[in-house]
CSV table of C-alpha atoms in Angstrom, one decimal:
chain,number,residue,atom,x,y,z
A,1,MET,CA,235.8,5.8,204.2
A,2,TYR,CA,234.7,9.3,205.2
A,3,LYS,CA,231.4,11.2,204.5
A,4,LEU,CA,231.6,13.4,201.5
A,5,ILE,CA,229.7,16.4,202.7
A,6,ASN,CA,227.1,17.9,200.3
A,7,THR,CA,223.9,19.9,200.8
A,8,PHE,CA,222.1,17.7,198.2
A,9,GLY,CA,221.8,15.1,200.9
A,10,ILE,CA,223.4,12.4,198.7
A,11,ASP,CA,224.8,9.5,200.7
A,12,ALA,CA,228.4,9.5,199.4
A,13,LYS,CA,231.8,8.7,200.9
A,14,CYS,CA,235.4,9.5,200.1
A,15,ALA,CA,238.5,7.4,200.6
A,16,LYS,CA,240.4,10.2,202.4
A,17,LEU,CA,239.5,13.5,204.0
A,18,LEU,CA,242.0,16.2,205.0
A,19,GLU,CA,240.7,19.3,206.9
A,20,PHE,CA,243.3,21.9,207.8
A,21,THR,CA,243.0,24.8,210.3
A,22,SER,CA,246.1,26.8,209.5
A,23,VAL,CA,248.5,27.5,206.7
A,24,ASP,CA,251.3,25.5,208.5
A,25,GLU,CA,249.0,22.5,208.8
A,26,LEU,CA,248.2,22.7,205.1
A,27,LYS,CA,251.9,23.0,204.1
A,28,ALA,CA,252.7,20.0,206.2
A,29,HIS,CA,250.4,17.9,204.0
A,30,TYR,CA,251.7,19.4,200.7
A,31,ALA,CA,253.4,16.1,199.6
A,32,GLU,CA,250.2,14.1,200.2
A,33,ILE,CA,248.0,16.6,198.4
A,34,ALA,CA,250.4,17.0,195.5
A,35,GLU,CA,250.6,13.2,195.0
A,36,ALA,CA,246.8,12.9,195.0
A,37,ARG,CA,246.7,15.6,192.3
A,38,ARG,CA,249.3,13.8,190.2
A,39,ASN,CA,247.2,10.7,190.4
A,40,GLY,CA,244.0,12.5,189.4
A,41,LYS,CA,242.4,11.8,192.8
A,42,LEU,CA,242.1,15.2,194.4
A,43,LEU,CA,238.9,17.1,195.2
A,44,ILE,CA,239.0,20.5,196.9
A,45,ILE,CA,235.7,21.5,198.4
A,46,GLY,CA,234.2,24.1,200.7
A,47,ARG,CA,230.9,23.4,202.4
A,48,GLY,CA,229.7,21.1,199.7
A,49,SER,CA,226.9,23.6,198.8
A,50,ASN,CA,227.8,23.5,195.1
A,51,LEU,CA,228.6,19.7,194.9
A,52,LEU,CA,226.6,16.8,193.4
A,53,PRO,CA,228.3,13.4,194.0
A,54,VAL,CA,227.2,10.7,191.6
A,55,GLY,CA,228.9,8.0,193.8
A,56,ASP,CA,231.7,7.5,196.3
A,57,TYR,CA,234.9,9.4,195.6
A,58,ASP,CA,238.0,7.2,195.5
A,59,GLY,CA,240.5,9.9,196.3
A,60,LEU,CA,241.5,12.7,198.7
A,61,VAL,CA,239.1,15.4,199.6
A,62,VAL,CA,240.7,18.6,201.0
A,63,ARG,CA,238.7,21.2,202.9
A,64,SER,CA,239.8,24.4,204.6
A,65,ARG,CA,238.8,25.1,208.2
A,66,ILE,CA,240.9,28.2,208.4
A,67,MET,CA,238.9,30.9,210.3
A,68,GLY,CA,239.7,34.5,211.0
A,69,ARG,CA,238.5,38.0,210.2
A,70,THR,CA,240.8,41.0,210.0
A,71,VAL,CA,240.2,44.6,208.9
A,72,VAL,CA,243.5,45.3,207.0
A,73,ALA,CA,242.6,48.8,205.8
A,74,HIS,CA,239.7,51.2,206.3
A,75,ASP,CA,237.8,49.4,203.5
A,76,MET,CA,239.5,46.0,203.2
A,77,VAL,CA,239.1,42.8,205.2
A,78,CYS,CA,241.1,39.6,205.1
A,79,ILE,CA,239.0,36.5,205.7
A,80,GLY,CA,240.0,32.9,206.4
A,81,SER,CA,238.9,30.6,203.5
A,82,GLY,CA,236.9,28.3,205.9
A,83,GLU,CA,234.6,31.1,207.0
A,84,THR,CA,231.0,31.1,205.8
A,85,VAL,CA,230.2,33.9,203.4
A,86,ASP,CA,226.9,34.8,205.1
A,87,ASP,CA,228.6,35.1,208.5
A,88,ILE,CA,231.1,37.5,206.9
A,89,ILE,CA,228.4,39.7,205.4
A,90,ALA,CA,226.8,40.0,208.9
A,91,TRP,CA,230.2,40.8,210.4
A,92,THR,CA,231.1,43.4,207.8
A,93,LEU,CA,227.9,45.3,208.5
A,94,SER,CA,228.9,45.3,212.1
A,95,GLN,CA,232.1,47.0,211.0
A,96,ASN,CA,230.2,49.6,209.0
A,97,LEU,CA,231.5,48.1,205.7
A,98,TYR,CA,229.0,47.6,202.9
A,99,GLY,CA,228.5,46.1,199.5
A,100,MET,CA,227.9,42.4,199.8
A,101,GLU,CA,224.4,42.5,201.2
A,102,ASN,CA,222.9,41.1,198.0
A,103,LEU,CA,224.9,37.9,198.5
A,104,SER,CA,223.2,37.2,201.9
A,105,ILE,CA,222.5,33.6,202.9
A,106,ILE,CA,224.4,32.0,200.0
A,107,PRO,CA,225.6,28.9,202.0
A,108,GLY,CA,229.1,28.7,200.6
A,109,GLU,CA,232.5,29.4,202.2
A,110,VAL,CA,234.9,32.2,201.5
A,111,GLY,CA,237.5,30.1,199.6
A,112,ALA,CA,234.7,28.7,197.3
A,113,SER,CA,233.4,32.3,196.7
A,114,ALA,CA,236.7,33.0,195.0
A,115,VAL,CA,236.6,29.9,192.9
A,116,GLN,CA,233.0,30.0,191.8
A,117,ASN,CA,232.6,33.8,191.7
A,118,ILE,CA,229.3,33.5,193.5
A,119,GLY,CA,226.6,36.0,192.7
A,120,ALA,CA,223.0,37.0,193.4
A,121,TYR,CA,220.8,39.9,192.6
A,122,GLY,CA,223.2,41.8,190.4
A,123,VAL,CA,226.3,41.4,192.7
A,124,GLU,CA,229.2,39.0,192.3
A,125,ALA,CA,232.2,38.1,194.5
A,126,LYS,CA,234.6,39.5,191.9
A,127,ASP,CA,233.2,43.0,192.6
A,128,PHE,CA,234.9,42.8,196.0
A,129,ILE,CA,237.8,40.4,195.8
A,130,VAL,CA,241.2,42.2,195.8
A,131,SER,CA,243.5,39.2,196.1
A,132,LEU,CA,243.9,35.9,197.8
A,133,HIS,CA,246.6,33.6,199.2
A,134,ALA,CA,246.8,29.9,198.3
A,135,LEU,CA,249.1,26.9,198.4
A,136,ASP,CA,250.5,26.3,194.9
A,137,LEU,CA,250.6,22.6,194.4
A,138,ASP,CA,253.1,23.0,191.6
A,139,ASN,CA,255.8,23.9,194.0
A,140,GLY,CA,254.5,24.0,197.6
A,141,ASP,CA,254.8,27.8,197.9
A,142,ILE,CA,252.2,30.1,199.4
A,143,VAL,CA,251.4,32.7,196.7
A,144,GLU,CA,249.3,35.8,196.3
A,145,ILE,CA,246.9,35.9,193.4
A,146,THR,CA,245.2,39.1,192.3
A,147,ASN,CA,241.6,39.6,191.1
A,148,GLU,CA,242.9,40.3,187.6
A,149,GLN,CA,244.9,37.0,187.5
A,150,CYS,CA,241.7,35.0,188.3
A,151,GLU,CA,240.1,36.2,185.0
A,152,TYR,CA,236.6,36.2,186.5
A,153,GLY,CA,233.4,35.8,184.5
A,154,TYR,CA,229.8,34.7,185.1
A,155,ARG,CA,230.2,31.9,187.7
A,156,GLN,CA,233.7,31.3,186.2
A,157,SER,CA,237.3,31.7,187.1
A,158,ARG,CA,240.7,30.2,186.2
A,159,PHE,CA,240.3,27.9,189.3
A,160,LYS,CA,237.6,26.0,187.4
A,161,HIS,CA,239.6,25.7,184.2
A,162,ASP,CA,243.4,25.9,183.6
A,163,TRP,CA,244.1,26.3,187.4
A,164,LYS,CA,241.8,23.4,188.4
A,165,ASN,CA,243.2,21.6,191.4
A,166,ARG,CA,246.4,23.7,191.3
A,167,PHE,CA,245.7,26.0,194.3
A,168,VAL,CA,244.3,25.5,197.8
A,169,ILE,CA,243.0,28.9,199.0
A,170,THR,CA,243.9,29.9,202.5
A,171,ASP,CA,242.4,33.5,202.7
A,172,VAL,CA,240.6,36.1,200.6
A,173,THR,CA,240.9,39.9,200.8
A,174,TYR,CA,237.8,41.9,199.9
A,175,ARG,CA,237.5,45.6,199.4
A,176,LEU,CA,234.1,47.0,200.6
A,177,SER,CA,232.8,50.5,201.1
A,178,ASP,CA,232.3,52.7,204.1
A,179,THR,CA,229.3,54.2,202.3
A,180,PHE,CA,226.2,52.2,201.8
A,181,ILE,CA,225.2,52.3,198.2
A,182,PRO,CA,222.3,49.8,197.6
A,183,ARG,CA,222.0,47.7,194.5
A,184,LEU,CA,218.2,47.4,193.9
A,185,ASP,CA,217.6,46.9,190.2
A,186,TYR,CA,217.8,43.1,189.9
A,187,GLY,CA,214.9,40.8,190.5
A,188,ASN,CA,212.0,42.0,192.7
A,189,ILE,CA,214.0,43.8,195.4
A,190,ARG,CA,212.3,47.2,194.9
A,191,LYS,CA,208.9,45.6,194.9
A,192,VAL,CA,209.4,43.8,198.2
A,193,LEU,CA,210.8,47.0,199.8
A,194,GLU,CA,207.7,48.8,198.6
A,195,GLU,CA,205.5,46.1,200.1
A,196,LYS,CA,207.4,46.8,203.4
A,197,ASP,CA,206.6,50.5,202.9
A,198,ILE,CA,210.3,51.3,202.8
A,199,SER,CA,211.3,54.0,200.4
A,200,CYS,CA,214.7,53.9,198.7
A,201,GLU,CA,214.8,57.7,198.4
A,202,ASP,CA,214.1,59.1,201.9
A,203,GLY,CA,217.1,57.6,203.8
A,204,LYS,CA,215.1,54.9,205.6
A,205,LEU,CA,216.8,52.1,203.7
A,206,THR,CA,219.8,50.7,205.6
A,207,ALA,CA,222.2,48.0,204.8
A,208,GLN,CA,220.7,45.7,207.4
A,209,ILE,CA,217.2,46.3,206.0
A,210,LEU,CA,218.4,45.4,202.5
A,211,ARG,CA,220.2,42.3,203.9
A,212,ASP,CA,217.0,41.2,205.8
A,213,THR,CA,215.0,41.8,202.6
A,214,ILE,CA,217.3,39.7,200.5
A,215,ILE,CA,217.1,36.9,203.1
A,216,ASP,CA,213.3,37.1,203.0
A,217,ILE,CA,213.2,36.9,199.2
A,218,ARG,CA,215.5,33.9,199.1
A,219,ASN,CA,213.8,32.1,201.9
A,220,ALA,CA,210.4,32.5,200.2
A,221,LYS,CA,211.6,30.7,197.1
A,222,LEU,CA,214.5,28.5,198.0
A,223,PRO,CA,214.2,25.3,200.0
A,224,ASP,CA,216.1,24.7,203.2
A,225,TYR,CA,218.8,22.1,202.2
A,226,GLU,CA,218.5,20.5,205.7
A,227,VAL,CA,214.8,19.7,204.9
A,228,GLU,CA,215.0,19.1,201.1
A,229,GLY,CA,218.5,18.5,199.8
A,230,ASN,CA,219.6,20.9,197.1
A,231,ALA,CA,222.6,23.0,195.9
A,232,GLY,CA,220.7,26.3,195.4
A,233,SER,CA,220.6,27.4,191.7
A,234,PHE,CA,221.4,24.3,189.7
A,235,PHE,CA,221.8,25.9,186.3
A,236,MET,CA,223.5,29.0,185.2
A,237,ASN,CA,221.5,31.6,183.4
A,238,PRO,CA,222.2,31.3,179.6
A,239,ILE,CA,223.7,34.3,177.8
A,240,VAL,CA,222.6,34.6,174.1
A,241,ASP,CA,223.6,36.9,171.3
A,242,LYS,CA,221.3,39.7,170.1
A,243,GLY,CA,220.0,37.7,167.1
A,244,LYS,CA,218.8,34.8,169.3
A,245,PHE,CA,217.3,37.2,171.8
A,246,ASP,CA,215.4,39.0,169.0
A,247,GLU,CA,214.0,35.7,167.8
A,248,LEU,CA,212.9,34.7,171.3
A,249,ILE,CA,211.4,38.0,172.4
A,250,ALA,CA,209.3,38.2,169.3
A,251,LYS,CA,207.8,34.8,170.1
A,252,TYR,CA,207.7,35.3,173.9
A,253,PRO,CA,207.1,39.0,174.5
A,254,ASN,CA,206.7,38.5,178.3
A,255,MET,CA,210.1,36.8,178.6
A,256,PRO,CA,212.2,38.4,181.3
A,257,TYR,CA,215.8,39.3,180.4
A,258,TYR,CA,218.9,41.2,181.6
A,259,PRO,CA,221.5,43.1,179.5
A,260,ALA,CA,224.9,41.4,179.5
A,261,GLY,CA,227.2,43.7,177.5
A,262,GLU,CA,226.5,43.2,173.9
A,263,LYS,CA,224.6,40.0,174.7
A,264,VAL,CA,221.5,39.2,176.8
A,265,LYS,CA,221.1,37.0,179.9
A,266,LEU,CA,218.0,34.9,180.1
A,267,PRO,CA,216.6,33.5,183.4
A,268,ALA,CA,217.1,29.7,183.2
A,269,GLY,CA,214.3,29.3,185.8
A,270,TRP,CA,211.8,31.0,183.5
A,271,LEU,CA,212.8,28.8,180.6
A,272,ILE,CA,212.5,25.6,182.7
A,273,ASP,CA,209.1,26.8,184.1
A,274,GLN,CA,207.8,27.3,180.6
A,275,CYS,CA,208.7,23.7,179.8
A,276,GLY,CA,206.3,22.6,182.6
A,277,TRP,CA,209.0,21.3,185.0
A,278,LYS,CA,208.3,23.4,188.1
A,279,GLY,CA,207.1,21.1,190.9
A,280,LYS,CA,207.5,18.0,188.8
A,281,THR,CA,209.6,14.9,189.7
A,282,LEU,CA,211.6,12.3,188.0
A,283,GLY,CA,212.2,9.4,190.3
A,284,ARG,CA,213.3,10.7,193.7
A,285,ALA,CA,214.6,14.0,192.3
A,286,GLY,CA,212.5,17.0,191.4
A,287,VAL,CA,212.3,20.6,190.4
A,288,HIS,CA,211.4,22.9,193.3
A,289,ASP,CA,207.8,24.1,193.2
A,290,LYS,CA,208.7,27.7,193.9
A,291,GLN,CA,211.9,28.2,191.9
A,292,ALA,CA,212.4,26.1,188.8
A,293,LEU,CA,216.1,26.9,188.8
A,294,VAL,CA,216.5,24.6,191.8
A,295,LEU,CA,216.7,20.8,191.6
A,296,VAL,CA,215.9,19.0,194.9
A,297,ASN,CA,216.3,15.6,196.5
A,298,LYS,CA,212.8,14.5,197.3
A,299,GLY,CA,214.1,11.9,199.7
A,300,GLY,CA,216.7,9.2,199.1
A,301,ALA,CA,217.7,10.3,195.6
A,302,THR,CA,221.0,9.2,194.2
A,303,GLY,CA,223.4,11.5,192.3
A,304,GLU,CA,222.5,9.6,189.2
A,305,GLU,CA,218.8,10.4,189.6
A,306,VAL,CA,219.6,14.1,189.9
A,307,VAL,CA,221.8,14.0,186.8
A,308,ALA,CA,219.1,12.2,184.9
A,309,LEU,CA,216.7,14.9,185.8
A,310,CYS,CA,219.2,17.6,184.8
A,311,HIS,CA,219.7,16.0,181.4
A,312,GLN,CA,215.9,15.8,180.8
A,313,VAL,CA,215.4,19.5,181.7
A,314,GLN,CA,218.3,20.5,179.5
A,315,LYS,CA,216.8,18.5,176.6
A,316,ASP,CA,213.4,20.1,177.0
A,317,VAL,CA,214.7,23.6,177.2
A,318,LEU,CA,216.9,23.1,174.1
A,319,GLU,CA,214.0,21.6,172.1
A,320,ARG,CA,211.6,24.4,173.0
A,321,PHE,CA,213.9,27.5,172.9
A,322,GLY,CA,217.0,26.4,171.1
A,323,VAL,CA,219.0,27.5,174.1
A,324,GLU,CA,221.5,25.4,176.0
A,325,ILE,CA,221.5,25.6,179.8
A,326,HIS,CA,224.5,24.3,181.8
A,327,PRO,CA,224.9,23.2,185.4
A,328,GLU,CA,226.4,25.6,187.9
A,329,VAL,CA,226.8,22.7,190.3
A,330,ASN,CA,230.0,20.7,190.3
A,331,ILE,CA,229.1,17.1,189.4
A,332,VAL,CA,231.7,14.6,190.6
């Protein structure tokens, strides 16, 4: 048995673990991976930062360790799927390429960014992904997949649905910009910049300052998973239709919200907080005391305890607001 890595700090094992460092190494194990897939015993992971094990996994866990960073055009970079997203953001700034600053210190890996469509502060991975390469477990070929083929949505892609366990990603190509255009209108970014006496209009704001500010904001409200196990934001922000929104805003005029096309996105953390869960525990699992969107392992929690807390929080939000919230975390 091998350790099933996860940032929740759950003590879980897997029957088999395959880590590959090159495309050739991955292809050499194609038959083994394809067989595990046919038997329903295949789990493809990144850093385990979006994973909640509820027990040991009796199957094959596959993880990319492919590294590498290449500027393939003046505004495009090709990155190995095993690289950490935050490391890549720091590197792109050193290359005078901009755009991903708002995604700083998300702990996931590049391959997972393309599966999950990671996002933060009004920016999503899909805004930059041009294409990716992957091993197609249907036939053993290395194929190129475009952004459009992935059918990205809010924390969604085909890799989580009809393509689940079909592809093992080997690299991702992102298109960035050689001009810094800050995205500041989500959350409290502008407020924190003002507190630092940094104006957004006089040219003082740089990409590095924005990155540092995002890091400060996230560190102030998100726990360090090495101290208190967690997977970051546990729930996705629910998106409701206009009728439901009008009903809620009439009852809760101070409710924050964000336009989402013809619908409206509500902050799940606010809904959970209003139900009184912030800082509360259920067994050895709890809701973080600074950000109600985050469920934490208070010490020795099992996956089942975290799931029980998840279900209770969902129940309370539904009963109070008539809104369903769903986990962003992959529960296995």
